[in-house]
XYZ file of C-alpha atoms in Angstrom:
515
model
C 0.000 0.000 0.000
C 1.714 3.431 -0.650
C 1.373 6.180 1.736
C -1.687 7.968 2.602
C -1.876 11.261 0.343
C -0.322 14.157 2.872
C -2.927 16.606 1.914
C -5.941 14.349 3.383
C -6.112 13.919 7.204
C -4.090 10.965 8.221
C -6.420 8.432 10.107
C -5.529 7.760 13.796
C -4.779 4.462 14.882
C -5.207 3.830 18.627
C -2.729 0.774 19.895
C -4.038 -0.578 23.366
C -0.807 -2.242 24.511
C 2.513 -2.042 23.997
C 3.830 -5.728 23.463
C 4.599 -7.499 20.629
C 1.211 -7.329 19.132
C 0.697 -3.745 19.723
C 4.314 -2.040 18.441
C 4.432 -4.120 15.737
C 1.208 -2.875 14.470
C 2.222 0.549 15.393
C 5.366 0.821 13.017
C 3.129 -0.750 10.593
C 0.204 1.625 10.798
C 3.163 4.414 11.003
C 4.271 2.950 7.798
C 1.297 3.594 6.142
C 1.194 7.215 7.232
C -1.031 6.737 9.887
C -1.362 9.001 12.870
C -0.704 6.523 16.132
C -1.151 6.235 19.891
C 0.134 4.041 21.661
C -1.483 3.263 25.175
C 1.142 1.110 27.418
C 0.662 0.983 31.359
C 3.523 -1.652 32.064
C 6.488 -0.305 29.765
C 6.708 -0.831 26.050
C 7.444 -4.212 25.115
C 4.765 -5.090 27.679
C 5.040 -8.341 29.578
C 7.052 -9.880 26.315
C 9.531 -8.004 27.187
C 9.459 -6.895 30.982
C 8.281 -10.367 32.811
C 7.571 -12.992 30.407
C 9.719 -14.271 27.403
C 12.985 -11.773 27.750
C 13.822 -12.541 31.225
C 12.283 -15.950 31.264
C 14.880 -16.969 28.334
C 17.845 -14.741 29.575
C 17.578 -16.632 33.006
C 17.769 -19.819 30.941
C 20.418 -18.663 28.883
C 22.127 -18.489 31.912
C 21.402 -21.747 33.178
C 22.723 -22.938 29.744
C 26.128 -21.811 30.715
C 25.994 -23.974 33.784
C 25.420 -26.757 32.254
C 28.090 -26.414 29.802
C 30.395 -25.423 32.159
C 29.706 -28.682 34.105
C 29.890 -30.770 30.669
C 33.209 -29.265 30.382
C 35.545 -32.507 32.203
C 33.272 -35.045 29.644
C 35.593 -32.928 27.132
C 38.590 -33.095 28.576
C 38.844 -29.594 30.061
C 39.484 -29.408 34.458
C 40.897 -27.275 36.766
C 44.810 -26.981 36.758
C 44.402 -29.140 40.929
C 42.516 -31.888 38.871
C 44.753 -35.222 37.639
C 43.138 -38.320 36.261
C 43.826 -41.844 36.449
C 43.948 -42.983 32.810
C 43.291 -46.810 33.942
C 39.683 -45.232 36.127
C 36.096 -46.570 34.715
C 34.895 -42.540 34.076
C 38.396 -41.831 31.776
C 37.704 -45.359 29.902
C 34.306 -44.467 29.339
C 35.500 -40.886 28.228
C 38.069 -42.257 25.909
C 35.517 -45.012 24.420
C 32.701 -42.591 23.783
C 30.999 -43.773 26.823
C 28.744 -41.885 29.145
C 30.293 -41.518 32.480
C 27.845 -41.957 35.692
C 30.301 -38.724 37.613
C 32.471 -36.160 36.793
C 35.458 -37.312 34.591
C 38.348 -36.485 37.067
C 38.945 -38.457 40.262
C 39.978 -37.132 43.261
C 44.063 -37.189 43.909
C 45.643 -40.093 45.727
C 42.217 -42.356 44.793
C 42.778 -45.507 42.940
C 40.518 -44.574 40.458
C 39.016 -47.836 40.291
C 35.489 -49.357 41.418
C 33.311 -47.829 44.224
C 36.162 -45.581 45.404
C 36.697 -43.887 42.179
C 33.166 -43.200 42.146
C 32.996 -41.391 45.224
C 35.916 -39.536 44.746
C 35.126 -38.041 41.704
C 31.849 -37.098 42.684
C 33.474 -35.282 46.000
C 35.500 -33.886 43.251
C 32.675 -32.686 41.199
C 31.286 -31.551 43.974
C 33.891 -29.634 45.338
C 34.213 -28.026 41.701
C 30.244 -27.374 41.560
C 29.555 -23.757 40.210
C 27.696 -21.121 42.650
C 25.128 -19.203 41.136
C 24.878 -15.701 42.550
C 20.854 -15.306 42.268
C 20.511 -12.019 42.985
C 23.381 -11.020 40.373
C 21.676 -13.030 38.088
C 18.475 -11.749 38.212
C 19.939 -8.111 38.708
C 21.061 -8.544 34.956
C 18.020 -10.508 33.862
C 15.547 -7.432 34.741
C 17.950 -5.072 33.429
C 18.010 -6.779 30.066
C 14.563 -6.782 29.787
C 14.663 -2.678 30.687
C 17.361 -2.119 27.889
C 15.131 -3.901 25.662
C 11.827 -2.358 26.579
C 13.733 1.409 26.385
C 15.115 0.200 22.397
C 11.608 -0.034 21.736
C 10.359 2.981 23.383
C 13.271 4.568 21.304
C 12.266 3.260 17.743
C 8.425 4.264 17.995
C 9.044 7.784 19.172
C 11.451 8.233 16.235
C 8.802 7.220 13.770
C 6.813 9.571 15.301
C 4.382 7.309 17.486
C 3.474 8.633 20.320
C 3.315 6.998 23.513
C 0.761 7.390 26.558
C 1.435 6.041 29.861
C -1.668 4.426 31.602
C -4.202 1.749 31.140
C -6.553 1.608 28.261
C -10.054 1.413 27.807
C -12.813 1.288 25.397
C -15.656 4.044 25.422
C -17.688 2.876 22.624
C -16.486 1.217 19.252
C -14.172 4.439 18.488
C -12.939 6.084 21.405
C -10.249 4.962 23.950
C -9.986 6.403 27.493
C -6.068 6.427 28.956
C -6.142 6.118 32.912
C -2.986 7.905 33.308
C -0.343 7.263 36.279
C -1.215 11.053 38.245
C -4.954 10.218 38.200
C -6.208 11.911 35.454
C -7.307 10.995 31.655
C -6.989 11.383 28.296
C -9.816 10.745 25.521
C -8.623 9.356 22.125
C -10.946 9.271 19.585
C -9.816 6.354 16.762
C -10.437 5.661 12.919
C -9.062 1.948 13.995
C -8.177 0.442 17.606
C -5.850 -2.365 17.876
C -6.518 -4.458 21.046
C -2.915 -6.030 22.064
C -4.296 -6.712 25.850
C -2.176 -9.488 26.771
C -2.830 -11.969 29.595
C -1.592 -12.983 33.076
C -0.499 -15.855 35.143
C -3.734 -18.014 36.067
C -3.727 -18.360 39.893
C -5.317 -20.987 42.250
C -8.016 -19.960 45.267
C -6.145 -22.740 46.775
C -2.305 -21.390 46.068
C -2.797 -17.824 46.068
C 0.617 -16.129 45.377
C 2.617 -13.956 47.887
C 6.018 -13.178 45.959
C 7.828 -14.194 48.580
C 7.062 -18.593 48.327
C 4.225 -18.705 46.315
C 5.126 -17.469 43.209
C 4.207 -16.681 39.473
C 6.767 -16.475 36.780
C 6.496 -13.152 36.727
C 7.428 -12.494 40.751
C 10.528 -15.477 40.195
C 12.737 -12.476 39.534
C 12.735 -11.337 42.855
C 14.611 -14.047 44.274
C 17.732 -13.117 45.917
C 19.368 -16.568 46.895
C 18.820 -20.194 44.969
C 15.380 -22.028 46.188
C 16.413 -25.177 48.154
C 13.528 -26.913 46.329
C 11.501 -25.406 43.906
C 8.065 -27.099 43.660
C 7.088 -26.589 39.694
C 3.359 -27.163 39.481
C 2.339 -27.342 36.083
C 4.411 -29.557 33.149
C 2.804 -27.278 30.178
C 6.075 -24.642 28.694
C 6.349 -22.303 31.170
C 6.559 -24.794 33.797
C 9.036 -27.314 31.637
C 11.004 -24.051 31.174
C 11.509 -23.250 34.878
C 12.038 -26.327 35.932
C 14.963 -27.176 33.215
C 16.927 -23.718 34.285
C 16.213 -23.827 38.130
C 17.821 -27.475 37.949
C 20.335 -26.700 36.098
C 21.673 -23.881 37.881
C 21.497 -25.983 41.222
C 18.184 -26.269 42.945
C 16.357 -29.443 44.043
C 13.504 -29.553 41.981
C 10.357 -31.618 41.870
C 7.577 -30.841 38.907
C 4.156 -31.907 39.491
C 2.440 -32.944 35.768
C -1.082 -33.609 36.453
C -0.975 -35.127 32.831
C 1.099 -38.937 32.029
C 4.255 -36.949 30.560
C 6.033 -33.133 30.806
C 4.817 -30.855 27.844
C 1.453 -33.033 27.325
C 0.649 -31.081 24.084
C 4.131 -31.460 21.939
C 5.429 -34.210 19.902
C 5.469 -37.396 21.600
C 9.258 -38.561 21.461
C 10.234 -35.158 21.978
C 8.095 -35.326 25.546
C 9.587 -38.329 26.420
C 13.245 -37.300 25.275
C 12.903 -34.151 27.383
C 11.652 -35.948 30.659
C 14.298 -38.567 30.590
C 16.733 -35.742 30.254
C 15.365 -33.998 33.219
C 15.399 -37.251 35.270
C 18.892 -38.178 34.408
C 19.783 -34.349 35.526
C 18.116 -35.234 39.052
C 15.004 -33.949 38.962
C 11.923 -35.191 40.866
C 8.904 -35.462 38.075
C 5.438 -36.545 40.204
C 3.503 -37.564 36.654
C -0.735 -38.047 36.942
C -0.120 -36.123 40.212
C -2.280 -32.960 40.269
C -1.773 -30.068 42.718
C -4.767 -29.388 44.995
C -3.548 -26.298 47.270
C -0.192 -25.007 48.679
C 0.076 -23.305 51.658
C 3.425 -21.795 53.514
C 5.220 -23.573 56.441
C 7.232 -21.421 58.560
C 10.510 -22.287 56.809
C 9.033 -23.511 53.134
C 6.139 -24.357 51.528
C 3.648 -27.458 51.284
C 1.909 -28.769 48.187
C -0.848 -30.996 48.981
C -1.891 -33.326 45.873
C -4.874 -34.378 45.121
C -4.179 -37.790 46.115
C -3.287 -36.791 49.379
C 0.176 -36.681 49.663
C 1.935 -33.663 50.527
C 5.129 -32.314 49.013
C 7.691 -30.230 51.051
C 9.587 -27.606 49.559
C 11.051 -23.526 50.038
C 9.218 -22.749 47.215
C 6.679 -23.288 44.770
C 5.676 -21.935 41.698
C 2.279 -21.851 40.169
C 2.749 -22.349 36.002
C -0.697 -23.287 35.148
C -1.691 -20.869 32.134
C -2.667 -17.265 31.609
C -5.855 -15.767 31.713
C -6.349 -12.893 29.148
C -6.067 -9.176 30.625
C -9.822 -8.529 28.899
C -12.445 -7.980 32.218
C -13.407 -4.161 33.297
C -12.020 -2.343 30.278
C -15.575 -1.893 28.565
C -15.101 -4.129 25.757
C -18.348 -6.102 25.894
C -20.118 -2.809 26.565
C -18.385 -1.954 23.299
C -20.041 -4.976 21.726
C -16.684 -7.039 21.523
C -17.453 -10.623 21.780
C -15.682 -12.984 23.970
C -14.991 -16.675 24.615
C -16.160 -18.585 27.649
C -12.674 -18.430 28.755
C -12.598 -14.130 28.481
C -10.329 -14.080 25.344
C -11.762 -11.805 22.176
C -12.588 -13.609 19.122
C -11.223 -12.765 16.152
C -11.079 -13.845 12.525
C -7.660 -14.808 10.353
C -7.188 -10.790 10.172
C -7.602 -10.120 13.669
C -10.910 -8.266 13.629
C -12.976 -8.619 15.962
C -17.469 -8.253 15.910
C -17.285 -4.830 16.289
C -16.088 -2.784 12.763
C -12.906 -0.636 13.343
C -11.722 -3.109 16.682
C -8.864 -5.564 15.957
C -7.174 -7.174 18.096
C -3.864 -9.537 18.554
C -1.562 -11.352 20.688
C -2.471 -13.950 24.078
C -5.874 -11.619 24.849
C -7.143 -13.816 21.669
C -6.279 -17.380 22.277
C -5.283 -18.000 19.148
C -1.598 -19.302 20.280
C 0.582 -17.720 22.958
C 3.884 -16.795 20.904
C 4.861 -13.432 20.143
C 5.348 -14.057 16.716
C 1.959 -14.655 16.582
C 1.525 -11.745 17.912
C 3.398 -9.756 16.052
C 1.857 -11.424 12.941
C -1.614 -10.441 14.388
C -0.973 -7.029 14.886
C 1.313 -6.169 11.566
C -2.154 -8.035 9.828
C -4.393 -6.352 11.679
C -3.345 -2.456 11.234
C -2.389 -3.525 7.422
C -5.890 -4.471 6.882
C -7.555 -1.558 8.698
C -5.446 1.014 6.703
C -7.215 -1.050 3.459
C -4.024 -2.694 2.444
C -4.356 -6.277 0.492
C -3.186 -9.152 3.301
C -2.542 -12.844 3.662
C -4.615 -14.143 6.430
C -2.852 -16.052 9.621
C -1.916 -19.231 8.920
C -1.031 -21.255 11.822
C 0.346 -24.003 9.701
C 3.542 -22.378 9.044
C 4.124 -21.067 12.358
C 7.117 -22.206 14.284
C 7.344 -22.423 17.684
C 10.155 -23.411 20.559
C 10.573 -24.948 23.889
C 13.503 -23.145 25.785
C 14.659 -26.044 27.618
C 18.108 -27.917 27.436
C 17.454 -29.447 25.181
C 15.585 -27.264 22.913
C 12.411 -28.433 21.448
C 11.699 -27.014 18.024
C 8.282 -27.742 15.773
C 6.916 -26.463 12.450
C 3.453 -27.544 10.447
C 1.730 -30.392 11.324
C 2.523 -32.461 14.244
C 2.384 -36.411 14.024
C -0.603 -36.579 16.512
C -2.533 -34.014 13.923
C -1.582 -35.986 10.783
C -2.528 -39.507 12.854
C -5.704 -37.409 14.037
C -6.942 -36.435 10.689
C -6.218 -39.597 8.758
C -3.211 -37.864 6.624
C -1.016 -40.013 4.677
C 2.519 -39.608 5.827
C 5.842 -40.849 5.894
C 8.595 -39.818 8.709
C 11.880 -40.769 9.846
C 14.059 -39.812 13.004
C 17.489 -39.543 13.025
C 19.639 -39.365 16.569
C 21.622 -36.484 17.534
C 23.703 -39.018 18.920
C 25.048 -40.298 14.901
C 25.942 -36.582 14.057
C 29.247 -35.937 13.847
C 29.301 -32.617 14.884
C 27.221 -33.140 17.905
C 29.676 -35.510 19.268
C 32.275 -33.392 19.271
C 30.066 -30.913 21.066
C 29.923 -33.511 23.136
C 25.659 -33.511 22.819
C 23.803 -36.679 23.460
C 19.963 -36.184 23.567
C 18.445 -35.058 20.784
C 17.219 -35.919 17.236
C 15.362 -34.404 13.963
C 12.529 -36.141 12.444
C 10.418 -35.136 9.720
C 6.568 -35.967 7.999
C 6.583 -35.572 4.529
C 3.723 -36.431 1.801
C 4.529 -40.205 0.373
C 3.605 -39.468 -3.248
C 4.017 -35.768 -3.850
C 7.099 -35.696 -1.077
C 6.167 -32.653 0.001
C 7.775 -31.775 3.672
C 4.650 -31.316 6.193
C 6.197 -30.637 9.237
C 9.379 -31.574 11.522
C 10.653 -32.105 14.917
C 14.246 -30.859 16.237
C 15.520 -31.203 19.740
C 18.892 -29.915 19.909
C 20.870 -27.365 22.019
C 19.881 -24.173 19.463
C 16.655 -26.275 17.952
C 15.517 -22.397 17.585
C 18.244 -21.596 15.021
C 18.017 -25.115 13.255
C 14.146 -25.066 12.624
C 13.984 -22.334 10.291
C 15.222 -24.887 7.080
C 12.358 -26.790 7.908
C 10.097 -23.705 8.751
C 11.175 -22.190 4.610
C 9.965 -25.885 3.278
C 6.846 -25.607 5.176
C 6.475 -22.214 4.130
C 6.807 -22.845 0.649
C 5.651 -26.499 -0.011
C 9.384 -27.468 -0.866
C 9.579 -31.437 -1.428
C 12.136 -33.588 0.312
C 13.491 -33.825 -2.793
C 14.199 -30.191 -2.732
C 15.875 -30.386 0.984
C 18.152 -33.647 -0.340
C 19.559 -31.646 -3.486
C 20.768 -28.536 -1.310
C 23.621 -28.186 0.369
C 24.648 -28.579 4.275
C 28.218 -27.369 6.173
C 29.870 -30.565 7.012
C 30.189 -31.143 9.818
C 26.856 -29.426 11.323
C 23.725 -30.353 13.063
C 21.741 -29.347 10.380
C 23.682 -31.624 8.455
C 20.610 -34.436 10.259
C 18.388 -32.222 8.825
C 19.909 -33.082 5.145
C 20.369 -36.464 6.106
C 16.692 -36.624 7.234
C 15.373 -35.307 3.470
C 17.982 -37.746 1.711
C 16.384 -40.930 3.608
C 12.780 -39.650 2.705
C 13.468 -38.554 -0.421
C 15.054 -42.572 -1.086
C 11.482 -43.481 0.335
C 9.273 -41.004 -2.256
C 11.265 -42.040 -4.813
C 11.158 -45.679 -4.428
């Protein structure tokens, strides 16, 4: 669309939230030589940015470091006070490929064989264990997610979008009220209104938060010292997510799954990898065990099951969903309509039943990733400034699970092509063959992929691998644009890589289509 003609009156776009969903459309609508508002009460970037995915995946990049740092004697590399006995089980293993039980390196002046070895390497490996400074971490985790949330303040104000601190809402289909910080309010009348409302943590009558033991992911960041042991309740993403990075940077943690396996709604094997993973790593998983209330103790916490049994911990946190931020901002006086569950429904465009309201992002259920937001609201504006758009297509849409390892997924899963009655063909290949993840020194992991078993085109795929994020986007392009396997087989890969699997993967389905 080309710009609006500067002689006519620019239409004025109204932006109810600042996070991914909302400044996206805004530097869209800007784009387009729209006047725009945007009304933020949290800080731009909204919880995205300032409690959510930013500090959620910074805190895990963290915990990523510990775990390679304590991966490091597997490779070879030990503290200059460390010696090992090249006749002890662990350095055979090491030297064979194996999987040692402890830390490489035994202790000096142990034999290095049998039960002794054991336990001196693992008072070794314990003596080596990394501290984690909490509060420093999370000191740098919030102040990465301000840096990030004053860039995008930065970028709209230089396209000229103008920003209004306070809480949005509607007075009719056209006009937004701003309930500003000092009390007072501002009236914005609108051509368009984008609704980017967000949601929050969904809370238990029975485990009410306090920020102090009860906790949401959004209050974990106040933590000034490592939890003792972290009760997870909830095995969905968030929960998974948490879980993975508190373990890994030390804590004692148990995850309660009402459901038979961790991440109940992803790919099968990749469940299954993951949860073995975060057994091996020492983590408590209570599966088909669902949380009935948790109450403080005067040193910790107690999680009473619905079975009965009662789980003892310092603290617990609630990871059970979001609710979307929709109730007492005058949208169903507005004429909005909403789901049972309070989210607004809207079409492939993002508009919603009232004519001039769009909205986007988790306030419409249609999947909780801020590309999908972003999508939603870059859609929405596009459309409401009469631009020509492709509606949302959830198909291509790739998403990721920021645990160690990764979890990566693009088109349709196996349990949608098995629900449907597709015709398919798949193969999974093992990190574990891949070259270049053994000299990382990676284990866990594989890539599979569905593919059509006439036409070969690639339907979907699977990766769990560290960086699954960066690796999916091959797949993600073939989904995109209906490449064949055939197509994947014939292009090149780096040898040695893990995408190189990914190659591999195309090559043995691509023998299949043709045969």
């Amino acid at each position: 669309m080309t710009p609006l003609d500067p002689a006519a009156v620019p239409p004025h776009v109204v932006v109810v939230g600042g996070g991914p969903g909302g400044y996206e459309a805004a530097l869209v609508a800007r784009s387009h030589g729209a006047q725009v508002t945007v009304v933020e009460q949290q800080g731009l970037g909204g919880a995205a940015v300032l409690t959510d995915v930013v500090p959620s995946k910074t805190l895990i990049a963290t915990a990523e470091w510990m775990t390679i740092a304590d991966r490091a004697p597997e490779l070879g590399i030990r503290a200059p006070d460390d010696v090992v006995d090249p006749l002890s089980d662990v350095a055979v293993s090491l030297a064979t490929g194996g999987i040692p039980v402890v830390s490489a390196y035994a202790a000096p002046g142990s034999s290095g064989l049998g039960g002794s070895a054991v336990q001196a390497a693992a008072s070794s490996a314990e003596k080596r264990k990394h501290l984690v400074d909490l509060r420093a971490v999370n000191k740098r985790v919030l102040a990465l997610a301000r840096a990030q949330s004053a860039d995008i303040k930065g970028r709209l104000e230089r396209e000229g979008i103008r920003i209004v601190a306070g809480k949005g809402r509607l007075d009719g289909p056209s006009r937004v009220v701003a309930e500003l910080a000092d009390g007072g309010t501002e009236t914005l009348e609108a051509d368009a209104i984008l609704l980017a409302l967000g949601a929050t943590p969904r809370t238990l009558p029975t485990a009410v938060p306090d920020g102090e033991r009860i906790l949401t992911w959004t209050q974990m960041y106040n933590l000034r010292e490592l939890p003792e042991r972290l009760i997870v309740v909830g095995s969905g993403v968030t929960g998974a997510e948490f879980a993975g990075a508190y373990n890994a940077l030390g804590a004692d943690v148990v995850l309660v799954s009402s459901r038979d396996r961790v991440l109940p709604g992803e790919d099968e094997d990749a469940a299954e990898l993951l949860e073995g993973v975060f057994r091996s790593r020492g983590m408590t998983v209570l599966s088909r065990s669902r949380a009935a209330s948790a109450v403080r103790t005067d040193d910790g916490v107690e999680v009473t099951l619905s079975d009965g049994r009662v789980v003892h911990g310092s603290h617990v946190l609630v990871a059970v969903g979001g609710v979307p931020a929709t109730s007492g901002i005058g949208l169903e006086e507005a004429g909005v309509q909403l789901s049972e569950s309070g989210h607004v429904v809207v079409d492939r465009v993002s508009r919603t039943s009232v004519r001039g309201i769009y909205a986007s992002g988790d306030c419409t259920g249609v999947l909780p990733l801020a590309s999908v937001a972003a999508m939603q609201g870059r859609i929405a504006v596009a459309h409401a400034l009469g631009d020509a758009v492709q509606p949302l297509a959830l198909r291509t849409v790739a998403s990721n699970i920021f645990t160690a390892p990764e979890i990566a997924t693009v088109g349709y899963s196996e349990e949608k092509l098995r629900a449907q009655g597709s015709r398919y063909i798949t193969t999974t290949l093992p990190l574990a063959r891949n070259p270049r993840a053994k000299m990382l020194g990676v284990r866990d992991g594989f890539v599979k992929l569905f593919a059509h078993p006439e036409a070969g085109v690639v339907l979907g795929g699977v990766v769990v691998a560290p960086r699954a994020s960066e690796l999916i986007f091959p797949i993600t392009l073939a989904v995109q644009h209906r490449l064949t396997v055939e197509d994947m087989a014939s292009a090149f890969t780096i040898y040695p890589s893990l995408s190189g699997s990914i190659g591999e993967g195309a090559r043995v389905l691509d023998a299949r289509v043709s045969g």
